[in-house]
Amino acid sequence: MIANPWLVGPAPTAVLPRERLVERILNLLSSQNMCVLATSGPDGPLATPVRYYHHDLTLYVTSQAGTPKLRNIAGDPRVSVGVFAPLVGQASSRGAQLFGAARVLLPGDDGFEEGMAVYRWQSDAVERGRPLGDVPRNPLLRIEVGRVVYTEHWLRRDGYAPRQFWSRDPG
């Protein structure tokens, strides 16, 4: 007996409607908070596990000043982000590769305060015994997602391809 017979055979090729795809991507981003941020620099690629928060398809990540990822972004703002849900088996396979440009925001920069309003720093402050009135002043990465490769094998049940593609510019 096969637990998930809809996984057997060739994968469907149907494209999920754009609105439903965005909903699934946002659901994944909202149900996770860790990703792997990939940058590229003079020493080659660097993949760093980091915590993120998002507003729509814009991600925010904090960093300490002077880290290799910040140095890499200063030289090349193109980044890739991998987000995935825990895998129990093929039926639960769900993740996304997000591609975009990162911008380092410092205190006083346009967008810094808005980004910190999205980034849930308060739990860190409580854990570290810091006052909730002191917004962190660390560099904040704002990642504007331009393209997504989304994978979810559960889509096969409804006749859709398990790998879907989204672009900010649908043309």
Short mmCIF file of C-alpha atoms in Angstrom, two decimals:
data_model
loop_
_atom_site.label_atom_id
_atom_site.label_comp_id
_atom_site.label_asym_id
_atom_site.label_seq_id
_atom_site.Cartn_x
_atom_site.Cartn_y
_atom_site.Cartn_z
CA MET A 1 0.00 0.00 0.00
CA ILE A 2 1.31 3.47 -0.91
CA ALA A 3 0.66 6.20 1.67
CA ASN A 4 0.42 9.01 -0.89
CA PRO A 5 -0.52 7.56 -4.28
CA TRP A 6 -0.67 11.04 -5.82
CA LEU A 7 3.14 11.17 -5.54
CA VAL A 8 3.48 8.20 -7.92
CA GLY A 9 4.18 8.79 -11.59
CA PRO A 10 5.13 11.91 -13.51
CA ALA A 11 4.59 15.23 -11.79
CA PRO A 12 1.81 17.45 -13.13
CA THR A 13 2.87 20.56 -15.03
CA ALA A 14 -0.03 22.95 -14.37
CA VAL A 15 0.86 26.45 -13.17
CA LEU A 16 -0.75 27.60 -9.94
CA PRO A 17 -2.64 30.93 -10.33
CA ARG A 18 -0.40 33.84 -9.29
CA GLU A 19 -2.56 34.92 -6.34
CA ARG A 20 -2.59 31.39 -4.90
CA LEU A 21 1.16 31.06 -5.38
CA VAL A 22 1.83 34.33 -3.53
CA GLU A 23 -0.48 33.15 -0.73
CA ARG A 24 1.49 29.90 -0.38
CA ILE A 25 4.85 31.71 -0.43
CA LEU A 26 3.67 34.13 2.26
CA ASN A 27 2.31 31.23 4.30
CA LEU A 28 5.74 29.56 4.18
CA LEU A 29 7.50 32.80 5.13
CA SER A 30 5.05 33.35 8.01
CA SER A 31 5.35 29.81 9.36
CA GLN A 32 9.16 29.83 9.53
CA ASN A 33 11.70 32.31 10.87
CA MET A 34 15.06 30.83 9.86
CA CYS A 35 16.65 30.90 6.45
CA VAL A 36 20.01 30.49 4.79
CA LEU A 37 21.24 33.76 3.31
CA ALA A 38 23.70 33.29 0.45
CA THR A 39 26.05 36.10 -0.60
CA SER A 40 29.06 36.19 -2.86
CA GLY A 41 32.35 37.90 -2.23
CA PRO A 42 36.05 37.85 -3.05
CA ASP A 43 36.50 34.56 -1.19
CA GLY A 44 33.55 32.96 -3.00
CA PRO A 45 30.03 32.13 -1.86
CA LEU A 46 28.96 32.41 1.77
CA ALA A 47 25.80 30.74 3.12
CA THR A 48 24.77 31.99 6.56
CA PRO A 49 21.87 30.68 8.67
CA VAL A 50 19.97 33.72 9.97
CA ARG A 51 16.63 34.61 11.49
CA TYR A 52 14.31 36.75 9.37
CA TYR A 53 11.00 38.52 9.55
CA HIS A 54 9.04 39.67 6.54
CA HIS A 55 6.48 42.15 5.30
CA ASP A 56 4.92 40.77 2.14
CA LEU A 57 7.86 39.73 -0.05
CA THR A 58 10.46 41.88 1.68
CA LEU A 59 12.66 40.19 4.27
CA TYR A 60 14.52 41.79 7.17
CA VAL A 61 17.63 40.36 8.84
CA THR A 62 19.78 41.97 11.52
CA SER A 63 23.55 41.66 11.63
CA GLN A 64 26.55 42.74 13.60
CA ALA A 65 28.62 45.40 11.87
CA GLY A 66 31.62 44.19 9.88
CA THR A 67 30.47 40.61 9.26
CA PRO A 68 31.53 38.77 6.10
CA LYS A 69 27.95 38.82 4.79
CA LEU A 70 27.81 42.63 5.09
CA ARG A 71 31.17 42.96 3.36
CA ASN A 72 29.93 40.69 0.57
CA ILE A 73 26.68 42.66 0.18
CA ALA A 74 28.64 45.92 0.00
CA GLY A 75 30.44 44.51 -3.05
CA ASP A 76 27.46 42.70 -4.61
CA PRO A 77 23.93 43.24 -3.27
CA ARG A 78 22.51 40.21 -5.09
CA VAL A 79 21.49 37.52 -2.61
CA SER A 80 19.70 34.21 -2.51
CA VAL A 81 17.65 33.07 0.48
CA GLY A 82 16.58 29.50 1.20
CA VAL A 83 13.54 28.94 3.41
CA PHE A 84 12.13 25.50 4.12
CA ALA A 85 9.65 23.73 6.35
CA PRO A 86 10.63 20.63 8.33
CA LEU A 87 10.64 17.56 6.09
CA VAL A 88 8.83 14.42 7.20
CA GLY A 89 8.60 12.89 3.73
CA GLN A 90 7.97 13.83 0.10
CA ALA A 91 4.35 14.78 0.88
CA SER A 92 5.56 17.44 3.34
CA SER A 93 8.31 18.83 1.10
CA ARG A 94 7.90 22.62 1.08
CA GLY A 95 10.44 25.36 0.56
CA ALA A 96 11.46 28.37 -1.48
CA GLN A 97 14.52 29.88 -3.06
CA LEU A 98 14.19 33.66 -3.04
CA PHE A 99 16.38 35.88 -5.17
CA GLY A 100 16.75 39.61 -4.75
CA ALA A 101 18.84 42.56 -3.71
CA ALA A 102 19.90 43.35 -0.16
CA ARG A 103 20.33 46.84 1.16
CA VAL A 104 22.09 47.54 4.45
CA LEU A 105 20.12 50.00 6.55
CA LEU A 106 21.77 51.82 9.44
CA PRO A 107 20.09 53.86 12.17
CA GLY A 108 18.96 57.13 10.59
CA ASP A 109 18.65 55.67 7.07
CA ASP A 110 15.31 55.85 5.28
CA GLY A 111 13.51 52.58 5.98
CA PHE A 112 15.46 51.61 9.12
CA GLU A 113 12.66 52.39 11.59
CA GLU A 114 10.04 50.75 9.35
CA GLY A 115 12.20 47.64 9.08
CA MET A 116 12.73 47.47 12.83
CA ALA A 117 8.96 47.67 13.26
CA VAL A 118 8.71 44.46 11.20
CA TYR A 119 11.68 42.74 12.85
CA ARG A 120 10.54 41.28 16.19
CA TRP A 121 13.52 42.25 18.30
CA GLN A 122 11.54 42.50 21.54
CA SER A 123 11.85 38.80 22.40
CA ASP A 124 15.65 39.09 22.17
CA ALA A 125 15.56 42.13 24.44
CA VAL A 126 13.55 40.25 27.07
CA GLU A 127 15.82 37.20 26.83
CA ARG A 128 18.91 39.38 27.27
CA GLY A 129 17.42 41.52 30.04
CA ARG A 130 17.44 44.68 27.93
CA PRO A 131 14.81 47.42 28.17
CA LEU A 132 11.99 47.19 25.63
CA GLY A 133 12.36 50.90 24.95
CA ASP A 134 15.82 50.46 23.41
CA VAL A 135 15.42 49.57 19.73
CA PRO A 136 18.60 47.78 18.57
CA ARG A 137 20.93 49.90 16.47
CA ASN A 138 22.56 47.02 14.56
CA PRO A 139 22.71 47.08 10.79
CA LEU A 140 19.47 45.83 9.26
CA LEU A 141 19.34 44.04 5.92
CA ARG A 142 16.32 44.76 3.74
CA ILE A 143 15.96 42.10 1.07
CA GLU A 144 13.62 43.02 -1.75
CA VAL A 145 12.60 39.71 -3.35
CA GLY A 146 12.43 39.82 -7.13
CA ARG A 147 12.05 36.15 -7.98
CA VAL A 148 10.96 32.96 -6.17
CA VAL A 149 11.26 29.27 -6.98
CA TYR A 150 8.65 27.62 -4.74
CA THR A 151 8.48 23.86 -4.18
CA GLU A 152 5.58 22.06 -2.54
CA HIS A 153 4.85 18.45 -3.39
CA TRP A 154 1.37 18.67 -1.84
CA LEU A 155 0.39 20.73 -4.92
CA ARG A 156 0.47 17.50 -6.92
CA ARG A 157 -2.76 16.41 -5.17
CA ASP A 158 -4.62 19.18 -6.97
CA GLY A 159 -2.91 18.65 -10.32
CA TYR A 160 -0.31 21.42 -10.07
CA ALA A 161 3.42 21.16 -10.68
CA PRO A 162 5.36 20.77 -7.42
CA ARG A 163 7.78 23.51 -8.53
CA GLN A 164 6.29 26.94 -9.22
CA PHE A 165 7.92 30.20 -10.30
CA TRP A 166 7.07 33.75 -9.23
CA SER A 167 8.58 37.02 -10.42
CA ARG A 168 7.91 40.56 -9.18
CA ASP A 169 7.56 41.52 -12.84
CA PRO A 170 5.01 39.00 -14.15
CA GLY A 171 5.88 39.92 -17.76
#
